[in-house]
Tab-separated table of C-alpha atoms and ligand atoms in Angstrom:
chain	number	residue	atom	x	y	z
Y	291	UNK	CA	-55.804	-25.272	135.557
Y	292	UNK	CA	-55.052	-21.681	134.617
Y	293	UNK	CA	-51.445	-20.625	134.125
Y	294	UNK	CA	-49.743	-19.565	137.343
Y	295	UNK	CA	-49.590	-15.781	137.438
Y	296	UNK	CA	-46.637	-13.652	138.483
Y	297	UNK	CA	-47.074	-11.725	141.722
Y	298	UNK	CA	-48.260	-8.353	140.364
Y	299	UNK	CA	-50.830	-10.051	138.127
Y	300	UNK	CA	-51.936	-12.357	140.951
Y	301	UNK	CA	-52.771	-9.378	143.193
Y	302	UNK	CA	-55.324	-8.350	140.564
Y	303	UNK	CA	-56.526	-11.645	139.100
Y	304	UNK	CA	-55.366	-14.445	141.408
Y	305	UNK	CA	-58.223	-16.821	142.250
Y	306	UNK	CA	-60.712	-14.355	140.744
Y	307	UNK	CA	-63.193	-14.606	137.910
Y	308	UNK	CA	-66.079	-12.388	136.821
Y	309	UNK	CA	-69.218	-13.117	138.827
Y	310	UNK	CA	-71.384	-15.800	137.249
Y	311	UNK	CA	-74.730	-14.052	137.696
Y	312	UNK	CA	-74.164	-10.858	135.623
Y	313	UNK	CA	-70.471	-10.887	134.726
Y	314	UNK	CA	-69.674	-8.277	137.380
Y	315	UNK	CA	-65.900	-7.758	137.121
Y	316	UNK	CA	-65.578	-6.853	140.790
Y	317	UNK	CA	-66.809	-9.471	143.274
Y	318	UNK	CA	-70.241	-8.359	144.487
Y	319	UNK	CA	-70.743	-7.630	148.176
Y	320	UNK	CA	-73.041	-10.535	149.028
Y	321	UNK	CA	-74.756	-8.876	151.974
Y	322	UNK	CA	-76.784	-11.898	152.955
Y	323	UNK	CA	-76.876	-14.224	155.941
Y	324	UNK	CA	-78.593	-17.117	154.202
Y	325	UNK	CA	-79.154	-18.774	150.790
Y	326	UNK	CA	-82.254	-20.286	149.182
Y	327	UNK	CA	-82.373	-24.073	148.888
Y	328	UNK	CA	-84.327	-25.824	146.129
Y	329	UNK	CA	-85.149	-28.853	148.260
Y	330	UNK	CA	-83.858	-29.403	151.814
Y	331	UNK	CA	-80.071	-29.787	151.619
Y	332	UNK	CA	-79.930	-28.780	147.921
Y	333	UNK	CA	-78.043	-25.499	147.454
Y	334	UNK	CA	-75.376	-23.835	145.299
Y	335	UNK	CA	-72.540	-24.295	147.785
Y	336	UNK	CA	-73.651	-21.691	150.306
Y	337	UNK	CA	-75.989	-22.236	153.277
Y	338	UNK	CA	-75.217	-19.686	155.960
Y	339	UNK	CA	-72.757	-16.795	155.987
Y	340	UNK	CA	-70.887	-17.722	159.173
Y	341	UNK	CA	-69.760	-20.843	157.323
Y	342	UNK	CA	-69.258	-19.373	153.835
Y	343	UNK	CA	-70.001	-16.233	151.889
Y	344	UNK	CA	-69.116	-15.696	148.217
Y	345	UNK	CA	-67.362	-12.348	148.826
Y	346	UNK	CA	-65.324	-13.997	151.572
Y	347	UNK	CA	-64.521	-16.930	149.271
Y	348	UNK	CA	-63.204	-14.473	146.665
Y	349	UNK	CA	-60.895	-12.943	149.292
Y	350	UNK	CA	-59.766	-16.347	150.598
Y	351	UNK	CA	-58.824	-17.355	147.042
Y	352	UNK	CA	-57.035	-14.087	146.459
Y	353	UNK	CA	-54.800	-14.298	149.544
Y	354	UNK	CA	-54.062	-17.978	148.834
Y	355	UNK	CA	-52.967	-17.010	145.349
Y	356	UNK	CA	-50.544	-14.259	146.418
Y	357	UNK	CA	-49.081	-16.338	149.279
Y	358	UNK	CA	-48.560	-19.372	146.985
Y	359	UNK	CA	-50.927	-21.287	149.249
Y	360	UNK	CA	-53.576	-23.907	148.638
Y	361	UNK	CA	-56.109	-22.535	151.154
Y	362	UNK	CA	-57.052	-19.137	152.591
Y	363	UNK	CA	-59.333	-18.378	155.563
Y	364	UNK	CA	-60.699	-14.945	156.457
Y	365	UNK	CA	-61.519	-13.666	159.959
Y	366	UNK	CA	-63.025	-10.644	161.661
Y	367	UNK	CA	-59.528	-9.478	162.682
Y	368	UNK	CA	-55.925	-10.575	162.864
Y	369	UNK	CA	-56.509	-11.503	166.501
Y	370	UNK	CA	-59.556	-13.639	165.607
Y	371	UNK	CA	-57.295	-15.477	163.150
Y	372	UNK	CA	-54.642	-16.046	165.817
Y	373	UNK	CA	-57.313	-17.099	168.332
Y	374	UNK	CA	-58.378	-19.784	165.839
Y	375	UNK	CA	-54.818	-21.066	165.434
Y	376	UNK	CA	-54.313	-21.307	169.205
Y	377	UNK	CA	-57.555	-23.287	169.566
Y	378	UNK	CA	-55.903	-26.132	167.643
Y	379	UNK	CA	-54.129	-27.024	170.907
Y	380	UNK	CA	-55.059	-28.499	174.271
Y	381	UNK	CA	-53.967	-28.014	177.890
Y	382	UNK	CA	-50.372	-29.083	178.425
Y	383	UNK	CA	-49.289	-28.298	174.871
Y	384	UNK	CA	-46.325	-25.947	174.548
Y	385	UNK	CA	-45.685	-23.079	172.173
Y	386	UNK	CA	-42.440	-21.274	171.470
Y	387	UNK	CA	-43.022	-17.681	170.409
Y	388	UNK	CA	-40.874	-14.785	169.220
Y	389	UNK	CA	-40.266	-12.535	172.239
Y	390	UNK	CA	-40.629	-9.182	170.491
Y	391	UNK	CA	-44.124	-9.359	169.073
Y	392	UNK	CA	-47.368	-7.532	168.496
Y	393	UNK	CA	-48.792	-6.490	171.877
Y	394	UNK	CA	-52.216	-7.988	171.159
Y	395	UNK	CA	-50.657	-11.349	170.256
Y	396	UNK	CA	-48.726	-11.334	173.531
Y	397	UNK	CA	-51.910	-10.472	175.428
Y	398	UNK	CA	-53.912	-13.248	173.752
Y	399	UNK	CA	-51.273	-15.837	174.609
Y	400	UNK	CA	-50.530	-14.728	178.173
Y	401	UNK	CA	-53.921	-13.529	179.402
Y	402	UNK	CA	-56.332	-15.817	177.565
Y	403	UNK	CA	-54.668	-19.041	176.446
Y	404	UNK	CA	-52.401	-19.305	179.465
Y	405	UNK	CA	-55.625	-19.793	181.435
Y	406	UNK	CA	-56.556	-22.747	179.227
Y	407	UNK	CA	-53.313	-24.508	179.997
Y	408	UNK	CA	-51.123	-23.644	177.010
Y	409	UNK	CA	-47.533	-23.119	178.074
Y	410	UNK	CA	-45.837	-20.403	176.065
Y	411	UNK	CA	-42.097	-19.670	175.986
Y	412	UNK	CA	-41.054	-16.261	174.649
Y	413	UNK	CA	-37.689	-16.497	172.962
Y	414	UNK	CA	-35.375	-14.187	171.052
Y	415	UNK	CA	-35.258	-15.974	167.688
Y	416	UNK	CA	-32.470	-13.960	166.062
Y	417	UNK	CA	-30.280	-17.013	166.624
Y	418	UNK	CA	-32.474	-20.013	165.663
Y	419	UNK	CA	-30.412	-22.271	167.960
Y	420	UNK	CA	-31.936	-20.510	170.971
Y	421	UNK	CA	-35.264	-22.119	170.004
Y	422	UNK	CA	-33.722	-25.595	170.306
Y	423	UNK	CA	-33.371	-25.209	174.087
Y	424	UNK	CA	-37.140	-24.901	174.454
Y	425	UNK	CA	-38.170	-27.715	172.099
Y	426	UNK	CA	-39.492	-30.860	173.761
Y	427	UNK	CA	-42.055	-33.571	173.064
Y	428	UNK	CA	-44.884	-31.239	174.147
Y	429	UNK	CA	-43.973	-28.501	171.657
Y	430	UNK	CA	-46.831	-28.167	169.173
Y	431	UNK	CA	-46.260	-24.751	167.606
Y	432	UNK	CA	-43.480	-22.279	166.915
Y	433	UNK	CA	-44.909	-18.786	166.485
Y	434	UNK	CA	-42.726	-16.481	164.428
Y	435	UNK	CA	-43.194	-12.787	163.832
Y	436	UNK	CA	-40.758	-11.208	161.350
Y	437	UNK	CA	-39.827	-8.435	161.034
Y	438	UNK	CA	-40.734	-8.039	164.680
Y	439	UNK	CA	-42.799	-5.285	166.140
Y	440	UNK	CA	-41.419	-2.759	166.986
Y	441	UNK	CA	-37.711	-3.724	167.070
Y	442	UNK	CA	-37.536	-4.861	163.420
Y	443	UNK	CA	-35.593	-8.002	164.282
Y	444	UNK	CA	-35.602	-10.481	161.423
Y	445	UNK	CA	-36.095	-14.175	162.126
Y	446	UNK	CA	-34.748	-16.787	159.716
Y	447	UNK	CA	-37.984	-18.505	158.660
Y	448	UNK	CA	-36.258	-21.333	156.810
Y	449	UNK	CA	-34.099	-22.239	159.828
Y	450	UNK	CA	-37.063	-22.180	162.239
Y	451	UNK	CA	-39.216	-24.175	159.805
Y	452	UNK	CA	-36.517	-26.848	159.687
Y	453	UNK	CA	-36.526	-27.064	163.501
Y	454	UNK	CA	-40.318	-27.341	163.490
Y	455	UNK	CA	-40.245	-30.157	160.917
Y	456	UNK	CA	-37.593	-32.051	162.861
Y	457	UNK	CA	-39.683	-31.890	166.060
Y	458	UNK	CA	-43.172	-32.372	164.597
Y	459	UNK	CA	-44.207	-28.871	165.613
Y	460	UNK	CA	-46.214	-26.564	163.362
Y	461	UNK	CA	-44.564	-23.304	162.366
Y	462	UNK	CA	-46.748	-20.222	161.995
Y	463	UNK	CA	-45.495	-16.883	160.690
Y	464	UNK	CA	-47.183	-13.546	161.322
Y	465	UNK	CA	-46.449	-11.945	157.946
Y	466	UNK	CA	-48.253	-8.668	158.656
Y	467	UNK	CA	-45.197	-6.399	158.559
Y	468	UNK	CA	-43.699	-7.837	155.390
Y	469	UNK	CA	-46.823	-8.694	153.376
Y	470	UNK	CA	-46.549	-11.361	150.671
Y	471	UNK	CA	-44.917	-8.729	148.443
Y	472	UNK	CA	-41.770	-8.985	150.566
Y	473	UNK	CA	-41.813	-12.623	151.713
Y	474	UNK	CA	-43.839	-15.798	151.262
Y	475	UNK	CA	-43.286	-17.935	154.376
Y	476	UNK	CA	-44.985	-21.119	153.100
Y	477	UNK	CA	-42.344	-21.287	150.369
Y	478	UNK	CA	-39.723	-21.097	153.133
Y	479	UNK	CA	-41.233	-24.106	154.929
Y	480	UNK	CA	-43.811	-22.566	157.293
Y	481	UNK	CA	-47.154	-24.354	157.830
Y	482	UNK	CA	-49.402	-21.385	158.607
Y	483	UNK	CA	-49.204	-17.705	157.664
Y	484	UNK	CA	-51.212	-15.069	159.494
Y	485	UNK	CA	-52.049	-11.566	158.346
Y	486	UNK	CA	-53.616	-8.669	160.023
Y	487	UNK	CA	-55.031	-7.559	156.656
Y	488	UNK	CA	-56.011	-4.402	158.524
Y	489	UNK	CA	-52.478	-3.230	157.693
Y	490	UNK	CA	-50.730	-3.500	154.285
Y	491	UNK	CA	-53.166	-5.861	152.543
Y	492	UNK	CA	-56.277	-3.709	152.917
Y	493	UNK	CA	-53.833	-0.816	152.954
Y	494	UNK	CA	-56.101	2.202	153.467
Y	495	UNK	CA	-56.749	2.161	157.224
Y	496	UNK	CA	-60.440	1.621	156.574
Y	497	UNK	CA	-61.101	-1.931	157.695
Y	498	UNK	CA	-60.163	-4.540	160.315
Y	499	UNK	CA	-59.700	-8.094	159.008
Y	500	UNK	CA	-57.521	-11.175	159.528
Y	501	UNK	CA	-56.321	-13.929	157.201
Y	502	UNK	CA	-54.673	-17.322	157.422
Y	503	UNK	CA	-53.163	-19.392	154.641
Y	504	UNK	CA	-52.086	-23.041	154.719
Y	505	UNK	CA	-51.188	-25.778	152.233
Y	506	UNK	CA	-52.187	-28.835	154.224
Y	507	UNK	CA	-55.767	-30.027	153.593
Y	508	UNK	CA	-56.261	-31.562	157.065
Y	509	UNK	CA	-54.993	-28.395	158.752
Y	510	UNK	CA	-57.325	-26.285	156.608
Y	511	UNK	CA	-60.255	-28.470	157.681
Y	512	UNK	CA	-59.413	-28.131	161.369
Y	513	UNK	CA	-59.046	-24.361	161.110
Y	514	UNK	CA	-62.272	-24.009	159.115
Y	515	UNK	CA	-64.078	-26.096	161.746
Y	516	UNK	CA	-62.900	-23.778	164.545
Y	517	UNK	CA	-63.661	-20.731	162.386
Y	518	UNK	CA	-67.226	-21.879	161.809
Y	519	UNK	CA	-67.723	-23.054	165.394
Y	520	UNK	CA	-66.384	-19.901	167.023
Y	521	UNK	CA	-67.691	-17.576	164.318
Y	522	UNK	CA	-65.001	-14.874	164.272
Y	523	UNK	CA	-65.668	-14.179	160.599
Y	524	UNK	CA	-65.589	-10.923	158.608
Y	525	UNK	CA	-68.613	-9.369	156.922
Y	526	UNK	CA	-68.764	-9.196	153.122
Y	527	UNK	CA	-68.129	-5.422	153.000
Y	528	UNK	CA	-64.804	-5.833	154.826
Y	529	UNK	CA	-63.873	-8.703	152.512
Y	530	UNK	CA	-64.621	-6.477	149.534
Y	531	UNK	CA	-62.478	-3.632	150.887
Y	532	UNK	CA	-59.580	-6.004	151.529
Y	533	UNK	CA	-59.884	-7.455	148.018
Y	534	UNK	CA	-59.784	-3.938	146.608
Y	535	UNK	CA	-56.726	-3.140	148.699
Y	536	UNK	CA	-54.862	-6.239	147.539
Y	537	UNK	CA	-55.185	-5.151	143.902
Y	538	UNK	CA	-52.710	-2.301	144.495
Y	539	UNK	CA	-50.518	-4.039	147.074
Y	540	UNK	CA	-47.507	-4.281	144.748
Y	541	UNK	CA	-47.658	-0.598	143.774
Y	542	UNK	CA	-48.062	0.604	147.361
Y	543	UNK	CA	-45.376	-1.709	148.747
Y	544	UNK	CA	-42.864	-0.526	146.168
Y	545	UNK	CA	-43.352	3.067	147.346
Y	546	UNK	CA	-43.483	2.092	151.049
Y	547	UNK	CA	-40.068	0.446	150.587
Y	548	UNK	CA	-38.546	3.402	148.719
Y	549	UNK	CA	-39.848	5.909	151.259
Y	550	UNK	CA	-38.855	3.656	154.166
Y	551	UNK	CA	-35.285	3.530	152.833
Y	552	UNK	CA	-35.091	7.313	152.418
Y	553	UNK	CA	-36.438	7.996	155.921
Y	554	UNK	CA	-34.157	5.375	157.515
Y	555	UNK	CA	-31.065	6.875	155.865
Y	556	UNK	CA	-32.131	10.408	156.799
Y	557	UNK	CA	-32.568	9.402	160.470
Y	558	UNK	CA	-29.330	7.416	160.514
Y	559	UNK	CA	-27.388	10.557	159.568
Y	560	UNK	CA	-29.232	12.894	161.945
Y	561	UNK	CA	-26.990	14.057	164.828
Y	562	UNK	CA	-29.901	14.009	167.301
Y	563	UNK	CA	-30.823	10.382	166.565
Y	564	UNK	CA	-29.070	7.624	168.437
Y	565	UNK	CA	-30.434	4.428	166.869
Y	566	UNK	CA	-32.411	3.448	163.804
Y	567	UNK	CA	-33.940	-0.006	163.441
Y	568	UNK	CA	-34.661	-0.855	159.786
Y	569	UNK	CA	-33.629	-4.213	158.308
Y	570	UNK	CA	-32.360	-2.589	155.105
Y	571	UNK	CA	-29.488	-0.825	156.876
Y	572	UNK	CA	-26.246	-2.768	156.383
Y	573	UNK	CA	-25.384	-2.409	160.074
Y	574	UNK	CA	-28.752	-3.882	161.147
Y	575	UNK	CA	-27.834	-7.069	163.058
Y	576	UNK	CA	-30.105	-9.253	160.900
Y	577	UNK	CA	-29.456	-7.539	157.570
Y	578	UNK	CA	-28.043	-10.699	155.959
Y	579	UNK	CA	-31.089	-12.812	156.900
Y	580	UNK	CA	-33.375	-10.019	155.689
Y	581	UNK	CA	-31.536	-9.926	152.361
Y	582	UNK	CA	-31.896	-13.683	152.038
Y	583	UNK	CA	-35.625	-14.003	152.749
Y	584	UNK	CA	-37.163	-10.628	151.827
Y	585	UNK	CA	-37.474	-9.030	148.389
Y	586	UNK	CA	-36.986	-5.557	149.914
Y	587	UNK	CA	-37.073	-4.099	153.431
Y	588	UNK	CA	-40.466	-2.482	153.890
Y	589	UNK	CA	-41.764	0.782	155.250
Y	590	UNK	CA	-41.697	0.047	158.987
Y	591	UNK	CA	-38.914	1.404	161.148
Y	592	UNK	CA	-38.193	2.457	164.704
Y	593	UNK	CA	-35.728	4.940	166.146
Y	594	UNK	CA	-34.510	6.321	169.450
Y	595	UNK	CA	-33.510	9.982	169.832
Y	596	UNK	CA	-30.184	10.704	171.528
Y	597	UNK	CA	-30.585	10.371	175.285
Y	598	UNK	CA	-33.561	8.109	174.687
Y	599	UNK	CA	-35.768	9.703	177.325
Y	600	UNK	CA	-39.561	9.698	177.393
Y	601	UNK	CA	-39.851	13.516	177.269
Y	602	UNK	CA	-37.863	13.962	174.033
Y	603	UNK	CA	-39.745	11.193	172.257
Y	604	UNK	CA	-43.126	12.454	173.411
Y	605	UNK	CA	-42.342	15.933	172.126
Y	606	UNK	CA	-41.175	14.589	168.745
Y	607	UNK	CA	-44.348	12.583	168.146
Y	608	UNK	CA	-46.509	15.471	169.352
Y	609	UNK	CA	-44.787	17.941	167.014
Y	610	UNK	CA	-45.192	15.851	163.877
Y	611	UNK	CA	-47.714	17.479	161.527
Y	612	UNK	CA	-47.924	15.181	158.502
Y	613	UNK	CA	-47.225	11.892	160.302
Y	614	UNK	CA	-50.395	11.124	162.240
Y	615	UNK	CA	-50.000	9.963	165.837
Y	616	UNK	CA	-51.992	6.729	165.820
Y	617	UNK	CA	-51.835	2.998	166.445
Y	618	UNK	CA	-51.793	0.643	163.466
Y	619	UNK	CA	-49.639	0.677	160.348
Y	620	UNK	CA	-49.490	-0.230	156.691
Y	621	UNK	CA	-51.937	2.361	155.348
Y	622	UNK	CA	-51.202	4.831	152.547
Y	623	UNK	CA	-50.698	7.615	155.118
Y	624	UNK	CA	-47.651	7.870	157.366
Y	625	UNK	CA	-48.214	7.144	161.045
Y	626	UNK	CA	-46.052	7.607	164.105
Y	627	UNK	CA	-46.453	5.700	167.343
Y	628	UNK	CA	-44.908	5.492	170.775
Y	629	UNK	CA	-44.908	1.723	171.505
Y	630	UNK	CA	-44.265	1.948	175.270
Y	631	UNK	CA	-47.435	3.968	175.839
Y	632	UNK	CA	-49.534	2.779	172.878
Y	633	UNK	CA	-49.269	-0.601	171.101
Y	634	UNK	CA	-47.065	-2.216	173.778
Y	635	UNK	CA	-48.647	-0.753	176.894
Y	636	UNK	CA	-50.165	-4.196	177.610
Y	637	UNK	CA	-46.653	-5.707	177.923
Y	638	UNK	CA	-45.042	-5.223	181.368
Y	639	UNK	CA	-42.254	-2.587	181.360
Y	640	UNK	CA	-39.523	-5.044	182.391
Y	641	UNK	CA	-40.511	-7.540	179.650
Y	642	UNK	CA	-40.775	-4.698	177.123
Y	643	UNK	CA	-37.355	-3.251	177.872
Y	644	UNK	CA	-35.688	-6.645	177.752
Y	645	UNK	CA	-36.520	-6.814	174.044
Y	646	UNK	CA	-35.455	-3.183	173.427
Y	647	UNK	CA	-38.782	-1.351	173.679
Y	648	UNK	CA	-37.418	1.509	175.763
Y	649	UNK	CA	-39.495	4.573	176.683
Y	650	UNK	CA	-37.671	6.646	174.037
Y	651	UNK	CA	-38.532	4.352	171.126
Y	652	UNK	CA	-40.624	5.835	168.291
Y	653	UNK	CA	-42.132	3.656	165.569
Y	654	UNK	CA	-42.934	4.922	162.075
Y	655	UNK	CA	-45.162	3.409	159.441
Y	656	UNK	CA	-43.837	5.258	156.414
Y	657	UNK	CA	-46.645	5.911	153.939
Y	658	UNK	CA	-46.643	6.624	150.222
Y	659	UNK	CA	-46.625	10.424	150.279
Y	660	UNK	CA	-43.845	12.524	148.693
Y	661	UNK	CA	-40.886	11.473	150.776
Y	662	UNK	CA	-39.471	15.003	150.917
Y	663	UNK	CA	-42.599	16.127	152.778
Y	664	UNK	CA	-42.110	13.282	155.266
Y	665	UNK	CA	-38.459	14.151	155.860
Y	666	UNK	CA	-39.250	17.862	156.282
Y	667	UNK	CA	-41.896	16.936	158.848
Y	668	UNK	CA	-39.470	14.770	160.813
Y	669	UNK	CA	-36.835	17.508	160.544
Y	670	UNK	CA	-39.008	20.166	162.162
Y	671	UNK	CA	-40.287	17.787	164.860
Y	672	UNK	CA	-36.799	16.593	165.823
Y	673	UNK	CA	-35.497	20.223	165.832
M	1025	PLP	C1	-52.253	-5.437	164.024
M	1025	PLP	C2	-51.489	-6.673	164.141
M	1025	PLP	C3	-52.087	-7.859	164.574
M	1025	PLP	C4	-53.541	-7.917	165.002
M	1025	PLP	O1	-54.399	-7.704	163.949
M	1025	PLP	P1	-55.870	-7.018	164.110
M	1025	PLP	O2	-56.362	-6.995	162.719
M	1025	PLP	O3	-55.642	-5.671	164.711
M	1025	PLP	O4	-56.636	-7.898	165.016
M	1025	PLP	C5	-51.314	-9.006	164.643
M	1025	PLP	N1	-50.003	-8.983	164.316
M	1025	PLP	C6	-49.386	-7.864	163.901
M	1025	PLP	C7	-47.946	-7.911	163.552
M	1025	PLP	C8	-50.102	-6.674	163.805
M	1025	PLP	O5	-49.483	-5.558	163.407
């Protein structure tokens, strides 16, 4: 067994070794669907690329290494990964989910899996005790997203994991917003971690990919069975791009966090801004939990201009010149979004507003540019 690497080294070397064929330092892009067998059933561990592919294996080992996990599984997208998790369950099973969550996750649960008989309760998890009210002997999964999207609520993973353990329910954490640089949910007691690697892990807005990590061998086998049966797997090129992204995760995240802090403080002091949601602010309602479970506070934040009306927010996002108006997040470039009309349009207005996603809300994914350029851009757009 090799020595366990520290995080920054693991992003570069974790689970990796030079390729056996020619010593290639970077994992080759094995663009192949099938593998030669010497006699029927005799092969070198690979038969067909829906089941396994060496570039995908390299990525699965890499993510396992930086999440302190035993197993990693890669998928065509974050949603394909979540789809696989939800297929562990059967009609009648119940799930308790964070209420303020990624719009696509909400859609998958309410418009696809609802039809197959899964009963899903959406709960504000800022106070873990609230979850207790919904736990019963049919509860199979607690789905946590933290920090939440787009309200930046922080859920106490350790407290929820303890509830899950006590009630024999699995606990899954969507770790997309934090990335393993900021928090490692398995170490806090979670059973499954999901990533939309499309965001911080790949990090360059150039690929769509999903990942899961788990420690339990039986759970890994079940997930791999569904993965291979359903086939929502990534191609080797996307695995390669994600592996390349992970190598600089620690450097990018450090700058995302610094720039996120500077932008949050700038907005907090701006007379035309009413509210700023960033877990690093001491007056953020979950700041203490964030301090406990995260290494820093990330580059995602949301804010509401004074008055909070649709018109003002629309004109701010339209007047931004350096921030690009686009869905998604976690890339090197700064993006601005208007959740009510973009990422969260699939959530009914009443449900949306109950969790704080008002029409005036603007979400920023603060990139790694010179922060003064970002602040000047916001300044002219808000003016
Ligand atoms: C983007 C995102 C997803 C979905 O991932 P895809 O790769 O787009 O399928 C899930 N959860 C969160 C928090 C996300 O931001």
